[in-house]
Amino acid sequence: MSLGVLNNLNAIYAENNLNNTSNSLSKTLQQLSSGSRINSGADDAAGLSLVNGLQANQTALTQSVTNATEGAGLLQVADGALTQVTSLLNRAVTLATEASNGGLSSQELTALGTEYNNILTEIDNIGSNTNFNGTGVFTSGTTNVFLTDLATNYNIGITTTVLSSSNLALSTTSFATSSDAQTALDQINAAITSVGALRGQIGASILQLQD
């Protein structure tokens, strides 16, 4: 007895077309939901490699912007601290100028000298306690800000220097005589110049990081 296999070719064709349509619809929905034309290597092998490269480049650039912003933030904190130091030094100018004048009693000179020493202490406190994200701002080292687009790497070094009364060469601490006060006045004036130069350097670095 012979056997025969019956196939419904129209049904098979219809099923195949339905499967193809379903696969195509699934792929289209995936593209719509992800917002990307390429979601796997099967979509476009060459295109996927290009997309992955561009995404990595964008990620690196985004983080580089963050790095630059953090570097500028550190410098802005330093500049704010130096603004306070400048105000303190201007007050010191007043004290030293007053103490340089003849005719003051020893008690008056002592009082002026005490306030001046308090200013020196406050400058030291600003230098040692000012920090950004838990890291000291005024150091002798260089902080590197790393920027990259994956094609080229950049390291921008930012420096501030150690901030202290001794580093500003404010060595005279007594107004015992008008001569002492005049010596201190010269030192204070030089310190104001140094702080101004440092603020200019910091300002230039901030602009470089923001460009």
Short mmCIF file of N, CA and C in Angstrom, two decimals, residues 113-184:
data_model
loop_
_atom_site.label_atom_id
_atom_site.label_comp_id
_atom_site.label_asym_id
_atom_site.label_seq_id
_atom_site.Cartn_x
_atom_site.Cartn_y
_atom_site.Cartn_z
N GLY A 113 49.73 95.50 67.58
CA GLY A 113 50.52 94.30 67.27
C GLY A 113 49.73 93.02 67.49
N THR A 114 48.91 93.01 68.53
CA THR A 114 48.08 91.82 68.82
C THR A 114 47.10 91.57 67.70
N GLU A 115 46.45 92.62 67.23
CA GLU A 115 45.50 92.44 66.13
C GLU A 115 46.21 91.99 64.87
N TYR A 116 47.40 92.54 64.65
CA TYR A 116 48.17 92.14 63.46
C TYR A 116 48.53 90.66 63.52
N ASN A 117 48.93 90.20 64.71
CA ASN A 117 49.27 88.78 64.86
C ASN A 117 48.04 87.89 64.65
N ASN A 118 46.89 88.38 65.05
CA ASN A 118 45.65 87.64 64.80
C ASN A 118 45.39 87.50 63.30
N ILE A 119 45.73 88.55 62.55
CA ILE A 119 45.57 88.50 61.09
C ILE A 119 46.51 87.45 60.50
N LEU A 120 47.75 87.42 60.98
CA LEU A 120 48.70 86.41 60.49
C LEU A 120 48.20 85.00 60.77
N THR A 121 47.64 84.80 61.95
CA THR A 121 47.09 83.49 62.31
C THR A 121 45.93 83.12 61.41
N GLU A 122 45.08 84.09 61.11
CA GLU A 122 43.93 83.81 60.25
C GLU A 122 44.38 83.47 58.83
N ILE A 123 45.41 84.13 58.35
CA ILE A 123 45.96 83.78 57.02
C ILE A 123 46.46 82.34 57.01
N ASP A 124 47.15 81.95 58.08
CA ASP A 124 47.62 80.56 58.19
C ASP A 124 46.45 79.59 58.21
N ASN A 125 45.38 79.95 58.92
CA ASN A 125 44.20 79.08 58.99
C ASN A 125 43.54 78.92 57.62
N ILE A 126 43.45 80.01 56.88
CA ILE A 126 42.86 79.95 55.54
C ILE A 126 43.69 79.03 54.65
N GLY A 127 45.00 79.18 54.74
CA GLY A 127 45.89 78.36 53.90
C GLY A 127 45.80 76.88 54.21
N SER A 128 45.67 76.53 55.49
CA SER A 128 45.68 75.12 55.87
C SER A 128 44.30 74.47 55.85
N ASN A 129 43.25 75.26 56.00
CA ASN A 129 41.90 74.69 56.13
C ASN A 129 41.05 74.77 54.87
N THR A 130 41.43 75.58 53.91
CA THR A 130 40.65 75.68 52.68
C THR A 130 40.79 74.39 51.88
N ASN A 131 39.65 73.78 51.54
CA ASN A 131 39.71 72.52 50.79
C ASN A 131 38.59 72.45 49.76
N PHE A 132 38.78 71.58 48.80
CA PHE A 132 37.76 71.32 47.77
C PHE A 132 37.56 69.82 47.70
N ASN A 133 36.34 69.39 47.99
CA ASN A 133 36.02 67.97 47.97
C ASN A 133 36.94 67.17 48.90
N GLY A 134 37.27 67.77 50.05
CA GLY A 134 38.09 67.09 51.04
C GLY A 134 39.58 67.16 50.78
N THR A 135 40.00 67.83 49.72
CA THR A 135 41.42 67.93 49.38
C THR A 135 41.89 69.36 49.59
N GLY A 136 43.04 69.53 50.24
CA GLY A 136 43.58 70.86 50.47
C GLY A 136 43.81 71.60 49.16
N VAL A 137 43.46 72.87 49.16
CA VAL A 137 43.56 73.68 47.94
C VAL A 137 44.96 74.27 47.76
N PHE A 138 45.54 74.75 48.86
CA PHE A 138 46.83 75.44 48.76
C PHE A 138 47.97 74.48 49.08
N THR A 139 48.58 73.93 48.03
CA THR A 139 49.68 72.99 48.18
C THR A 139 50.80 73.35 47.21
N SER A 140 51.92 72.71 47.40
CA SER A 140 53.06 72.98 46.52
C SER A 140 53.02 72.11 45.27
N GLY A 141 52.09 71.14 45.23
CA GLY A 141 52.02 70.24 44.08
C GLY A 141 51.16 70.78 42.96
N THR A 142 51.09 69.99 41.90
CA THR A 142 50.28 70.33 40.73
C THR A 142 49.11 69.36 40.62
N THR A 143 47.93 69.88 40.40
CA THR A 143 46.74 69.05 40.18
C THR A 143 46.49 68.95 38.69
N ASN A 144 46.46 67.74 38.16
CA ASN A 144 46.25 67.53 36.73
C ASN A 144 44.77 67.34 36.42
N VAL A 145 44.27 68.11 35.47
CA VAL A 145 42.91 67.95 34.98
C VAL A 145 43.01 67.20 33.65
N PHE A 146 42.41 66.00 33.59
CA PHE A 146 42.52 65.15 32.41
C PHE A 146 41.33 65.34 31.48
N LEU A 147 41.63 65.62 30.22
CA LEU A 147 40.59 65.81 29.20
C LEU A 147 40.92 64.91 28.01
N THR A 148 39.88 64.32 27.40
CA THR A 148 40.13 63.45 26.24
C THR A 148 38.89 63.36 25.37
N ASP A 149 39.13 63.12 24.07
CA ASP A 149 38.04 62.77 23.16
C ASP A 149 38.31 61.38 22.58
N LEU A 150 39.21 60.64 23.24
CA LEU A 150 39.67 59.30 22.87
C LEU A 150 40.63 59.32 21.68
N ALA A 151 40.70 60.43 20.98
CA ALA A 151 41.68 60.56 19.90
C ALA A 151 42.94 61.25 20.42
N THR A 152 42.72 62.24 21.31
CA THR A 152 43.83 63.00 21.88
C THR A 152 43.58 63.19 23.37
N ASN A 153 44.63 63.00 24.16
CA ASN A 153 44.55 63.20 25.61
C ASN A 153 45.24 64.50 25.99
N TYR A 154 44.66 65.20 26.94
CA TYR A 154 45.23 66.45 27.43
C TYR A 154 45.34 66.40 28.95
N ASN A 155 46.45 66.85 29.48
CA ASN A 155 46.61 67.04 30.92
C ASN A 155 46.90 68.50 31.18
N ILE A 156 45.98 69.18 31.84
CA ILE A 156 46.16 70.59 32.18
C ILE A 156 46.54 70.67 33.65
N GLY A 157 47.74 71.14 33.93
CA GLY A 157 48.21 71.24 35.30
C GLY A 157 47.79 72.57 35.92
N ILE A 158 47.18 72.49 37.10
CA ILE A 158 46.79 73.71 37.82
C ILE A 158 47.53 73.74 39.15
N THR A 159 48.03 74.92 39.50
CA THR A 159 48.80 75.07 40.73
C THR A 159 48.28 76.28 41.52
N THR A 160 48.49 76.23 42.82
CA THR A 160 48.09 77.34 43.68
C THR A 160 49.26 77.83 44.53
N THR A 161 50.03 76.95 45.10
CA THR A 161 51.17 77.16 45.99
C THR A 161 50.69 77.15 47.45
N VAL A 162 51.64 77.01 48.34
CA VAL A 162 51.35 77.00 49.77
C VAL A 162 51.00 78.42 50.21
N LEU A 163 49.94 78.53 50.99
CA LEU A 163 49.51 79.84 51.49
C LEU A 163 49.72 79.90 52.99
N SER A 164 50.58 80.79 53.43
CA SER A 164 50.82 80.99 54.85
C SER A 164 51.49 82.34 55.04
N SER A 165 51.47 82.83 56.27
CA SER A 165 52.11 84.12 56.54
C SER A 165 53.61 84.04 56.29
N SER A 166 54.21 82.90 56.63
CA SER A 166 55.66 82.76 56.41
C SER A 166 55.97 82.67 54.92
N ASN A 167 55.10 82.01 54.15
CA ASN A 167 55.33 81.90 52.71
C ASN A 167 55.14 83.25 52.02
N LEU A 168 54.37 84.13 52.65
CA LEU A 168 54.21 85.49 52.13
C LEU A 168 55.27 86.43 52.68
N ALA A 169 56.22 85.84 53.42
CA ALA A 169 57.36 86.61 53.97
C ALA A 169 56.91 87.69 54.94
N LEU A 170 55.86 87.40 55.72
CA LEU A 170 55.40 88.34 56.75
C LEU A 170 56.09 87.95 58.06
N SER A 171 57.36 88.28 58.15
CA SER A 171 58.19 87.80 59.26
C SER A 171 58.15 88.71 60.49
N THR A 172 57.83 89.99 60.29
CA THR A 172 57.77 90.91 61.43
C THR A 172 56.44 90.71 62.15
N THR A 173 56.52 90.39 63.44
CA THR A 173 55.30 90.10 64.19
C THR A 173 55.10 91.04 65.37
N SER A 174 55.96 92.02 65.51
CA SER A 174 55.85 92.93 66.65
C SER A 174 55.85 94.37 66.18
N PHE A 175 55.02 95.18 66.82
CA PHE A 175 55.00 96.61 66.57
C PHE A 175 55.58 97.34 67.79
N ALA A 176 56.65 96.81 68.32
CA ALA A 176 57.23 97.39 69.54
C ALA A 176 57.69 98.83 69.28
N THR A 177 58.14 99.09 68.06
CA THR A 177 58.57 100.45 67.70
C THR A 177 57.95 100.82 66.36
N SER A 178 57.99 102.11 66.05
CA SER A 178 57.48 102.54 64.76
C SER A 178 58.32 101.98 63.62
N SER A 179 59.60 101.74 63.88
CA SER A 179 60.47 101.15 62.86
C SER A 179 60.02 99.72 62.54
N ASP A 180 59.64 98.97 63.57
CA ASP A 180 59.13 97.61 63.34
C ASP A 180 57.87 97.66 62.48
N ALA A 181 57.01 98.60 62.78
CA ALA A 181 55.76 98.73 62.04
C ALA A 181 56.01 99.08 60.58
N GLN A 182 57.00 99.93 60.33
CA GLN A 182 57.32 100.31 58.96
C GLN A 182 57.91 99.13 58.19
N THR A 183 58.71 98.32 58.88
CA THR A 183 59.23 97.10 58.24
C THR A 183 58.09 96.16 57.88
N ALA A 184 57.16 96.00 58.81
CA ALA A 184 56.00 95.15 58.56
C ALA A 184 55.18 95.69 57.40
#
